[in-house]
mmCIF file of C-alpha atoms and ligand atoms in Angstrom:
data_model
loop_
_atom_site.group_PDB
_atom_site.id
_atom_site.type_symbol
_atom_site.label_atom_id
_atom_site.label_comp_id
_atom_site.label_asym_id
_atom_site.label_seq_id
_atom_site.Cartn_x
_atom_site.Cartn_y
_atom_site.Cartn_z
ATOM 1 C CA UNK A 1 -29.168 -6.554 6.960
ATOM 2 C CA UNK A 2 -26.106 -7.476 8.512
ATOM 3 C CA UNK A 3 -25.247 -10.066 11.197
ATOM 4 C CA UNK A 4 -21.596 -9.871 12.550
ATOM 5 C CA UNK A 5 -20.711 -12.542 15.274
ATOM 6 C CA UNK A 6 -18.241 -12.277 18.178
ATOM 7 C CA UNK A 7 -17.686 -16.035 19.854
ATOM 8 C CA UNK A 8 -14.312 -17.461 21.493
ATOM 9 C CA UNK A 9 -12.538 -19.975 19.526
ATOM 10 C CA UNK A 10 -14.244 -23.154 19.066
ATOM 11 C CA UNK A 11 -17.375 -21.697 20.194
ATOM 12 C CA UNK A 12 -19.196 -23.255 16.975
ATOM 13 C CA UNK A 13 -19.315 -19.986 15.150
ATOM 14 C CA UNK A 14 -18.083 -22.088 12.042
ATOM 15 C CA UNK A 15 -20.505 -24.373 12.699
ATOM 16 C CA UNK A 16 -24.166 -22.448 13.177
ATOM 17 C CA UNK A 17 -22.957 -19.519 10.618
ATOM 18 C CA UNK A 18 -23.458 -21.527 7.341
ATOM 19 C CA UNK A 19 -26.912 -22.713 9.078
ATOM 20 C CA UNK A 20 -27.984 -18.678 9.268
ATOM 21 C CA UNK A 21 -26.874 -18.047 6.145
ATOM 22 C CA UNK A 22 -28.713 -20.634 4.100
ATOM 23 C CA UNK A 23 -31.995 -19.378 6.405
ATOM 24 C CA UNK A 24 -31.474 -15.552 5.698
ATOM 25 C CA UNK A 25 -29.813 -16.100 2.371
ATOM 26 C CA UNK A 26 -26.781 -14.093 3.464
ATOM 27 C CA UNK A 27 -23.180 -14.466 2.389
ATOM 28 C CA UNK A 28 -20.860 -16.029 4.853
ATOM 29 C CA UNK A 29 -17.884 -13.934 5.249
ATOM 30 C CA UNK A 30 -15.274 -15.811 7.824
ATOM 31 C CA UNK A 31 -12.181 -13.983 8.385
ATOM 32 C CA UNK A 32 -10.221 -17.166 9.301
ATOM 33 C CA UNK A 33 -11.110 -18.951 6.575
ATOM 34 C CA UNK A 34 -10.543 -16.243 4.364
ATOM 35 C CA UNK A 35 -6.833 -15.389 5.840
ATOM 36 C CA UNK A 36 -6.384 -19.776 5.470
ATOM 37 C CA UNK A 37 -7.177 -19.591 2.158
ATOM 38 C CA UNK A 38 -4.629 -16.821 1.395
ATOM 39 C CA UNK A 39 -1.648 -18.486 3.740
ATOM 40 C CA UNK A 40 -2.268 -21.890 1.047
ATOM 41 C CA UNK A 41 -1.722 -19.782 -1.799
ATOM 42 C CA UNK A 42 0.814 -17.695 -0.612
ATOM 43 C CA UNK A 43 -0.595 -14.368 -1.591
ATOM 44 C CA UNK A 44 1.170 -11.138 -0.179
ATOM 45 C CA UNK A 45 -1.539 -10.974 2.416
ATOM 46 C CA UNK A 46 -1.026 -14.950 3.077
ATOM 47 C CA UNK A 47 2.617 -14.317 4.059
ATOM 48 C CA UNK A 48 2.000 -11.113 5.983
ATOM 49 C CA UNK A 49 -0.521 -13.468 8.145
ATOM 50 C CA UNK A 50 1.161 -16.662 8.359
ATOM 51 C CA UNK A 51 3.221 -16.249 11.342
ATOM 52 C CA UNK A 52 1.196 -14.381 13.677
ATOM 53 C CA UNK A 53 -1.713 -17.108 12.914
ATOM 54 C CA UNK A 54 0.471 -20.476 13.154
ATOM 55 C CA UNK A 55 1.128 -18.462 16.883
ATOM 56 C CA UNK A 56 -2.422 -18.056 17.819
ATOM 57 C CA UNK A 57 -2.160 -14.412 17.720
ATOM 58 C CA UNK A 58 -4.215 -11.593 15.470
ATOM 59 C CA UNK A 59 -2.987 -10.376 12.824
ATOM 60 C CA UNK A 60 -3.227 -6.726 12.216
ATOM 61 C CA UNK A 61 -6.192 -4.501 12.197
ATOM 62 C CA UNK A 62 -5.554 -3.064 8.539
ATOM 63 C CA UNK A 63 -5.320 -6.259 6.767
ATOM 64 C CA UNK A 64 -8.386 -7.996 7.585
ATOM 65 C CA UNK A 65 -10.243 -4.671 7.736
ATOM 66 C CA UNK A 66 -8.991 -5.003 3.646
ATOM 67 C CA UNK A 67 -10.236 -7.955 3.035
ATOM 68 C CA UNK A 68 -13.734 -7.493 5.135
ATOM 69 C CA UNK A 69 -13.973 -4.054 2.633
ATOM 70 C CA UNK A 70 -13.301 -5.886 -0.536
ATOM 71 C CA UNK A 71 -15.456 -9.117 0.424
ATOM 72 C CA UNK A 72 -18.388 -6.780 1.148
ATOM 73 C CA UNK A 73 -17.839 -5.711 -2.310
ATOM 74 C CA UNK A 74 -19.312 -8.954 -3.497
ATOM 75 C CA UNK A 75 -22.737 -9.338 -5.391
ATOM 76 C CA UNK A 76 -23.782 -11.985 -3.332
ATOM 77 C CA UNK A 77 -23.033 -9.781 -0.042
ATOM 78 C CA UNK A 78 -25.947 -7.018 -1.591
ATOM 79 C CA UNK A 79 -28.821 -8.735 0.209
ATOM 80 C CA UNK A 80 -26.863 -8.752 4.088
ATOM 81 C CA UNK A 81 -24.087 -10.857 5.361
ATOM 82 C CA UNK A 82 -23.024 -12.365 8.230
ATOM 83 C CA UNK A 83 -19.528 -11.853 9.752
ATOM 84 C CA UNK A 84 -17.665 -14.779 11.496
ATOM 85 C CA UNK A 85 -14.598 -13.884 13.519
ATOM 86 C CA UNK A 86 -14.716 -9.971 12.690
ATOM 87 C CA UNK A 87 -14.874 -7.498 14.216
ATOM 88 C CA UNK A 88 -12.114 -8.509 16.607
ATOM 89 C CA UNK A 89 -10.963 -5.530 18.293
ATOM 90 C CA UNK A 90 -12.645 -2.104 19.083
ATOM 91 C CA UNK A 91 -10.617 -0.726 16.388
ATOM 92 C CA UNK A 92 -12.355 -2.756 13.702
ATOM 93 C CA UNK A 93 -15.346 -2.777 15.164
ATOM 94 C CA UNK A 94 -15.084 1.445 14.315
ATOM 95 C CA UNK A 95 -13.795 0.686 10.985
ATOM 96 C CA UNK A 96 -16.822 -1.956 10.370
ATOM 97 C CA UNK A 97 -19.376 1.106 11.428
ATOM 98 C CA UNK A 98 -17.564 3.311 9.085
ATOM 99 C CA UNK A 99 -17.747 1.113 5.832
ATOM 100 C CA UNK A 100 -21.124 0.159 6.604
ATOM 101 C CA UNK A 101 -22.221 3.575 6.942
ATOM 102 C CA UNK A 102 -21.324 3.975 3.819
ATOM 103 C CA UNK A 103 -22.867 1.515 2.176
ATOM 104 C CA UNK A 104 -26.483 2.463 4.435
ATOM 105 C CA UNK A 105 -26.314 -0.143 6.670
ATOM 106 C CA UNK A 106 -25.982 -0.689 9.673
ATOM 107 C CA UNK A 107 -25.299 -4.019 12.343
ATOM 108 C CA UNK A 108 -28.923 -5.876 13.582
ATOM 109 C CA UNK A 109 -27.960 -8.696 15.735
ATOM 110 C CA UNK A 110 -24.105 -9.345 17.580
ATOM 111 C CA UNK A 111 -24.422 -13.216 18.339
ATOM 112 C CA UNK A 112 -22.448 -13.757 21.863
ATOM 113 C CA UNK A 113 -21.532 -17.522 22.140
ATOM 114 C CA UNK A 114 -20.689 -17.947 25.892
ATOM 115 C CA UNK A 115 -18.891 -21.055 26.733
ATOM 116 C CA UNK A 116 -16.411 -22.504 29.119
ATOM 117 C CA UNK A 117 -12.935 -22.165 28.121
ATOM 118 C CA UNK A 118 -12.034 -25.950 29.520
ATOM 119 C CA UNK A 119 -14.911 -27.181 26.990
ATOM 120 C CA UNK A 120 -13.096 -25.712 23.943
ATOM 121 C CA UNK A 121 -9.957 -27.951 23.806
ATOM 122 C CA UNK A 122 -12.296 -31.305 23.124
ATOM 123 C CA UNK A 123 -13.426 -29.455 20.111
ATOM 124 C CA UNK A 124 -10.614 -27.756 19.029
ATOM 125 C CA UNK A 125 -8.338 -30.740 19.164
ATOM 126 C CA UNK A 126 -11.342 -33.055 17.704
ATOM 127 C CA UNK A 127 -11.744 -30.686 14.509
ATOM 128 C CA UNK A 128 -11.599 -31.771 11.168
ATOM 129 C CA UNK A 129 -12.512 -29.136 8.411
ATOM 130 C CA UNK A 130 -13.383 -29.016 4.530
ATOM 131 C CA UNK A 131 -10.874 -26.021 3.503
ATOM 132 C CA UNK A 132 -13.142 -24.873 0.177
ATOM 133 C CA UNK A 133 -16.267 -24.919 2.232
ATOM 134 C CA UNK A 134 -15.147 -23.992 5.536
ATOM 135 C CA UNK A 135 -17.574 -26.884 6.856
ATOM 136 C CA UNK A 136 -16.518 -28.083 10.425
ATOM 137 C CA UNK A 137 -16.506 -31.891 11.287
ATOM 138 C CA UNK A 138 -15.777 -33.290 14.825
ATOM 139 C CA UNK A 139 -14.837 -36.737 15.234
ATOM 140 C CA UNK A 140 -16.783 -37.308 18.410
ATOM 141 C CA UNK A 141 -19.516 -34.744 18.330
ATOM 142 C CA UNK A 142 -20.096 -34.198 14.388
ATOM 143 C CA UNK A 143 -18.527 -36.595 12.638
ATOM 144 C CA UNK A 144 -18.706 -37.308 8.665
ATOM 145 C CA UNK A 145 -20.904 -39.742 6.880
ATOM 146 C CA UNK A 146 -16.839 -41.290 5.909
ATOM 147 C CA UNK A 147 -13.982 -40.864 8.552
ATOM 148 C CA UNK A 148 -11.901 -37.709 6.780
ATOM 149 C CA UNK A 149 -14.098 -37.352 3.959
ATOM 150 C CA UNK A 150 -16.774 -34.142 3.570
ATOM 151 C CA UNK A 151 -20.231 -35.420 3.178
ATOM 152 C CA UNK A 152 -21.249 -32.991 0.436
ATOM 153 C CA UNK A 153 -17.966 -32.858 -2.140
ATOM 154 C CA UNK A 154 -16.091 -36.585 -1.373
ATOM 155 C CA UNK A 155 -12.975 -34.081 -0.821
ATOM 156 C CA UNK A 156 -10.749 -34.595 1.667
ATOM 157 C CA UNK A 157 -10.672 -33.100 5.462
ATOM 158 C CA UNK A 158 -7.747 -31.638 6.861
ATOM 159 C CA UNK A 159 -6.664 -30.375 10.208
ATOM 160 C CA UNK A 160 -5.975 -26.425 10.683
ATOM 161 C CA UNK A 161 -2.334 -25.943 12.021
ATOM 162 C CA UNK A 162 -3.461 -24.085 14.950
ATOM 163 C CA UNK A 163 -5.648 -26.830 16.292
ATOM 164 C CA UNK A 164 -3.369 -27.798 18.585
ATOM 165 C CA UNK A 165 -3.742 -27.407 22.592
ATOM 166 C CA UNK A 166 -0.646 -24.733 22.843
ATOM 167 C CA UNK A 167 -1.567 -22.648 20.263
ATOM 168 C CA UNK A 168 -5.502 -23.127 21.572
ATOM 169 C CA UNK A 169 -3.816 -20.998 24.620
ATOM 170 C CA UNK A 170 -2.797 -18.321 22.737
ATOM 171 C CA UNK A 171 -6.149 -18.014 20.318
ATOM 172 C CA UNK A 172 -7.816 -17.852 24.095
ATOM 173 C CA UNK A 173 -5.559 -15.232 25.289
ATOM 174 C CA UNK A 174 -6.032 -13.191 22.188
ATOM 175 C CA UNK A 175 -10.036 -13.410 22.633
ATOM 176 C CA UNK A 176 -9.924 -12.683 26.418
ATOM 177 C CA UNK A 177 -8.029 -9.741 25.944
ATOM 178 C CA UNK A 178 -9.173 -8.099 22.740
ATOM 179 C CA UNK A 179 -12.430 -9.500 22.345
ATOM 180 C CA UNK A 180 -13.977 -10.225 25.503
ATOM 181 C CA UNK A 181 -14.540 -7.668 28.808
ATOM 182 C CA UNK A 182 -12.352 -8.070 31.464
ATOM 183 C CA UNK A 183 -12.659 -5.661 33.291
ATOM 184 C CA UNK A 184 -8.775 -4.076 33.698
ATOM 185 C CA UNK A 185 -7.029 -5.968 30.756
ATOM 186 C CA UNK A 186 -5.051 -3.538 29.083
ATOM 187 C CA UNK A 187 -3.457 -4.342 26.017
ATOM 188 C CA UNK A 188 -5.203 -3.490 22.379
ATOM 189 C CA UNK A 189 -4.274 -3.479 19.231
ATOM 190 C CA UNK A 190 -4.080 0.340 19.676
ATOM 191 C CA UNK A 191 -1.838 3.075 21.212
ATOM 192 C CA UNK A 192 -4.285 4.443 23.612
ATOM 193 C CA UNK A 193 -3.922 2.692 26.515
ATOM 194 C CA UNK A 194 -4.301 4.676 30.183
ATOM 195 C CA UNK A 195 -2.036 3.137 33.214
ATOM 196 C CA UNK A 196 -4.081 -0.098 33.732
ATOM 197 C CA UNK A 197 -7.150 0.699 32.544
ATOM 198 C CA UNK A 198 -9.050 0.141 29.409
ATOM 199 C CA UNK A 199 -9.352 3.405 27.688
ATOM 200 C CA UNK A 200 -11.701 2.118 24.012
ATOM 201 C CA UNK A 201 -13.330 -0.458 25.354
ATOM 202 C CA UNK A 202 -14.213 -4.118 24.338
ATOM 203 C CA UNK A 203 -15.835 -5.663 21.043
ATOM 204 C CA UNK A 204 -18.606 -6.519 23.246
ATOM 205 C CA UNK A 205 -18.820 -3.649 25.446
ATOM 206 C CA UNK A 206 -19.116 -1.690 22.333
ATOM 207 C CA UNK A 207 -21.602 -3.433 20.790
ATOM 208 C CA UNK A 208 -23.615 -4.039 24.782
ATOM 209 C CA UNK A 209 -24.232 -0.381 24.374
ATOM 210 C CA UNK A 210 -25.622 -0.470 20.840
ATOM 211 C CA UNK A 211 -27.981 -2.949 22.464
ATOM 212 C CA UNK A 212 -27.756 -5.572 19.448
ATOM 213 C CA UNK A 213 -26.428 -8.313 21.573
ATOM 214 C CA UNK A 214 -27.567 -11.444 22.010
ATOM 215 C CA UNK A 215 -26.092 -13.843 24.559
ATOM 216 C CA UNK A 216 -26.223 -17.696 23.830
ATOM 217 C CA UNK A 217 -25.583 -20.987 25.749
ATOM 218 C CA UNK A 218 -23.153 -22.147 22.963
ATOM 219 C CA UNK A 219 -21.852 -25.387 25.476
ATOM 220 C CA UNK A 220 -25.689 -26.746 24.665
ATOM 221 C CA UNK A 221 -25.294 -29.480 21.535
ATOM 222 C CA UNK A 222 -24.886 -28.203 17.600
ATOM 223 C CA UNK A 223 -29.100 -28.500 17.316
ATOM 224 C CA UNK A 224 -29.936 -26.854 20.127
ATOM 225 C CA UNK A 225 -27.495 -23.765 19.639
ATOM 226 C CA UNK A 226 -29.076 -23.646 16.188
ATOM 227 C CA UNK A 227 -32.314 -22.977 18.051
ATOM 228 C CA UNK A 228 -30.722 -20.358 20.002
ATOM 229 C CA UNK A 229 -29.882 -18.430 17.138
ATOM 230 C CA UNK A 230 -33.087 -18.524 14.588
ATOM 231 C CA UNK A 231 -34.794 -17.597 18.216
ATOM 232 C CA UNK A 232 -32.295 -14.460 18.545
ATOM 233 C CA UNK A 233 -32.435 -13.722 15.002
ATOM 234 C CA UNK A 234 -35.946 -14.082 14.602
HETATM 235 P P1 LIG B 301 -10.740 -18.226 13.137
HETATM 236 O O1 LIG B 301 -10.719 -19.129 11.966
HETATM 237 O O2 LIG B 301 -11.820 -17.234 13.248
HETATM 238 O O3 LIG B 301 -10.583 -19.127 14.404
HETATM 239 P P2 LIG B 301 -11.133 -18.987 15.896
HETATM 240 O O4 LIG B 301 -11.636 -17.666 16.283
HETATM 241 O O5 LIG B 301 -10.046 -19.555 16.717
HETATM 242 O O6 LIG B 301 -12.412 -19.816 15.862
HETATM 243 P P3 LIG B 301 -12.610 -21.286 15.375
HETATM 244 O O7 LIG B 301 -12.718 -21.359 13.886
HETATM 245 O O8 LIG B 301 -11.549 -22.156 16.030
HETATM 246 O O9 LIG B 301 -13.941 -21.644 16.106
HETATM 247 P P4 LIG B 301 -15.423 -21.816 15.603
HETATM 248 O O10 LIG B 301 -16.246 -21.070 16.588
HETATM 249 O O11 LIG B 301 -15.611 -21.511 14.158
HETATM 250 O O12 LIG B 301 -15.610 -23.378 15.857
HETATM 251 P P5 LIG B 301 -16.340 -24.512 15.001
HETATM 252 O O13 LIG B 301 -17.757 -24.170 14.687
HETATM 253 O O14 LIG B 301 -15.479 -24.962 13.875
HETATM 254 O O15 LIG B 301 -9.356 -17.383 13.199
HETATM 255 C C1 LIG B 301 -8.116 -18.054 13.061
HETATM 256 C C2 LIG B 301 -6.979 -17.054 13.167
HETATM 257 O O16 LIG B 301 -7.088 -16.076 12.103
HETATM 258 C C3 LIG B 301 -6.949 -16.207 14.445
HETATM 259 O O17 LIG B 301 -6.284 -16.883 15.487
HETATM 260 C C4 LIG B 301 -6.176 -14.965 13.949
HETATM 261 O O18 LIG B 301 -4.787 -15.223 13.852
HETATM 262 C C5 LIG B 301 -6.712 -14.775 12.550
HETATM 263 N N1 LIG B 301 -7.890 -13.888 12.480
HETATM 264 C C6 LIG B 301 -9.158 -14.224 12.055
HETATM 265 N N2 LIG B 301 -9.984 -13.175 12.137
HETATM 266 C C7 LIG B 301 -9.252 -12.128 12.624
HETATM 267 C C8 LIG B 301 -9.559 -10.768 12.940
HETATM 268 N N3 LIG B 301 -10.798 -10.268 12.785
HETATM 269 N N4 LIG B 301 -8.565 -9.988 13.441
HETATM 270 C C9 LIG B 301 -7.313 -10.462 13.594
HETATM 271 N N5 LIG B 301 -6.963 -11.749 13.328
HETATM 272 C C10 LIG B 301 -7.918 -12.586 12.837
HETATM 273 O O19 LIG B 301 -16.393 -25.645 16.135
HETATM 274 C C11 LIG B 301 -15.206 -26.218 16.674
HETATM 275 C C12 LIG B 301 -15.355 -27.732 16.767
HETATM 276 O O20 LIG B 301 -16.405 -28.046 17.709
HETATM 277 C C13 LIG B 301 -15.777 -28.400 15.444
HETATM 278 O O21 LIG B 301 -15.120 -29.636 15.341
HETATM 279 C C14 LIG B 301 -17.298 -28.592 15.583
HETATM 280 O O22 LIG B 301 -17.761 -29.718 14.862
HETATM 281 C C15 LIG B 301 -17.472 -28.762 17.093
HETATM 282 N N6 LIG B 301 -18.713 -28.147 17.580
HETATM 283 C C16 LIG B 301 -19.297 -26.988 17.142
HETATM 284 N N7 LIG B 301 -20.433 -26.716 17.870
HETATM 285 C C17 LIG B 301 -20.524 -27.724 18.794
HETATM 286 C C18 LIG B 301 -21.461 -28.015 19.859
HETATM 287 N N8 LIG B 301 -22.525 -27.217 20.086
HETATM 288 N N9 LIG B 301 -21.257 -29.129 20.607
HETATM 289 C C19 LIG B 301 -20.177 -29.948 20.380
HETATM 290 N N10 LIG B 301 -19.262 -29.727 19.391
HETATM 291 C C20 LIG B 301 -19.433 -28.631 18.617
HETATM 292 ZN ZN1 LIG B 302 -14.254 -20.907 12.625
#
């Protein structure tokens, strides 16, 4: 059973995925969070991503298609998963169908969070997050029990680098164009593009025609999105 997610930045795919995987008992497997962890400990793949995600930009295909195959390696990954912020482009989006298919599975349900760009910089610039966890705070719309303090450890909350307004713009750009349909947006992480026009698609287009897509009103507040997506998953 698996349950990969495409939503725009700030959308509140942090937020509702660790609600569907406590209800499904899946593992949670978030790209960012994953490519955060290994910029703080400056791993090879840390340093390879740093720049391009202090910019707001992807980084490449072949590294988080690594670390998407190795997480799915995981015991606790055996029983489904669900995937938050992957597949990005059309290129992993082939590369997702390929390891699944080996493994005998296959996608169920893509989760479309639609949303307002102008709402997202309220909640990106409001974020306050629990690095171990990945849980999401927001001062004004989900804030802690203690200002800066995670309800469930006492740890402290930080705020990610690329929280910021400018670098919002880029993460937006990045979504619209790789991630999103746009009709005659063509550049992709890929070499095949044909004068103007998109010649592989989108991540949703892709996935439209798999007919596994269900669209959301993710502007609507953190309890009634949840809603949303037992309903879609149901
Ligand atoms: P990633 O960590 O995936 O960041 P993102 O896509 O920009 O998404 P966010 O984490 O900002 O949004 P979210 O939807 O999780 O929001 P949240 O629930 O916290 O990726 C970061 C970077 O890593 C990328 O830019 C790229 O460089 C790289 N990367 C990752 N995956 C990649 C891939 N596959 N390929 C290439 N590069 C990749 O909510 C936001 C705030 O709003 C919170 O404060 C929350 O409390 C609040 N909130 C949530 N829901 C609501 C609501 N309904 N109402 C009001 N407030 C809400
Ligand atoms: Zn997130």
């Amino acid at each position: 059973q698996t349950k990969p997610d495409k939503r725009p930045p700030g959308s509140g795919k942090g937020t509702q995925s660790p609600i569907v995987k406590d209800e499904y008992c899946l593992c949670h497997l978030a790209t960012g969070d994953m490519l955060r962890a290994a910029v703080t400990a400056k791993t090879p793949l840390g340093i390879k991503a740093k720049e391009a995600m202090e910019k707001g930009e992807l980084v490449s295909d072949d590294l988080v298609i690594g670390i998407i195959d190795d997480a799915l390696k995981k015991p606790s990954c055996q029983k489904g998963f669900i995937l938050d912020g992957f597949p990005r482009t059309v290129v992993q989006a082939k590369k997702l169908d390929e390891m699944l298919a080996r493994r005998g599975v296959k996608v169920d349900k893509v989760l479309n969070f639609a949303i307002d760009d102008a709402i997202l910089e309220e909640r990106i610039t409001g974020r306050w997050i629990h690095p171990s966890s990945g849980r999401s705070y927001h001062t004004k719309f989900a804030p802690p029990k203690v200002p800066g303090v995670d309800d469930v450890t006492g740890e402290s909350l930080i705020q990610r680098k690329d929280d910021t307004a400018a670098v919002l713009k880029s993460r937006l750009e990045a979504f619209h164009k790789q991630t999103k349909p746009l009709g005659k947006f063509i550049k992709l992480n890929c070499n095949s593009v044909v004068a103007g026009k998109v010649s592989i698609g989108m991540v949703i287009d892709y996935y439209s025609k798999l007919g596994v897509v269900a669209n959301l009103h993710a502007e609507k507040t953190p309890q009634e999105v949840t809603v949303e997506v037992k309903k879609a998953l149901s």
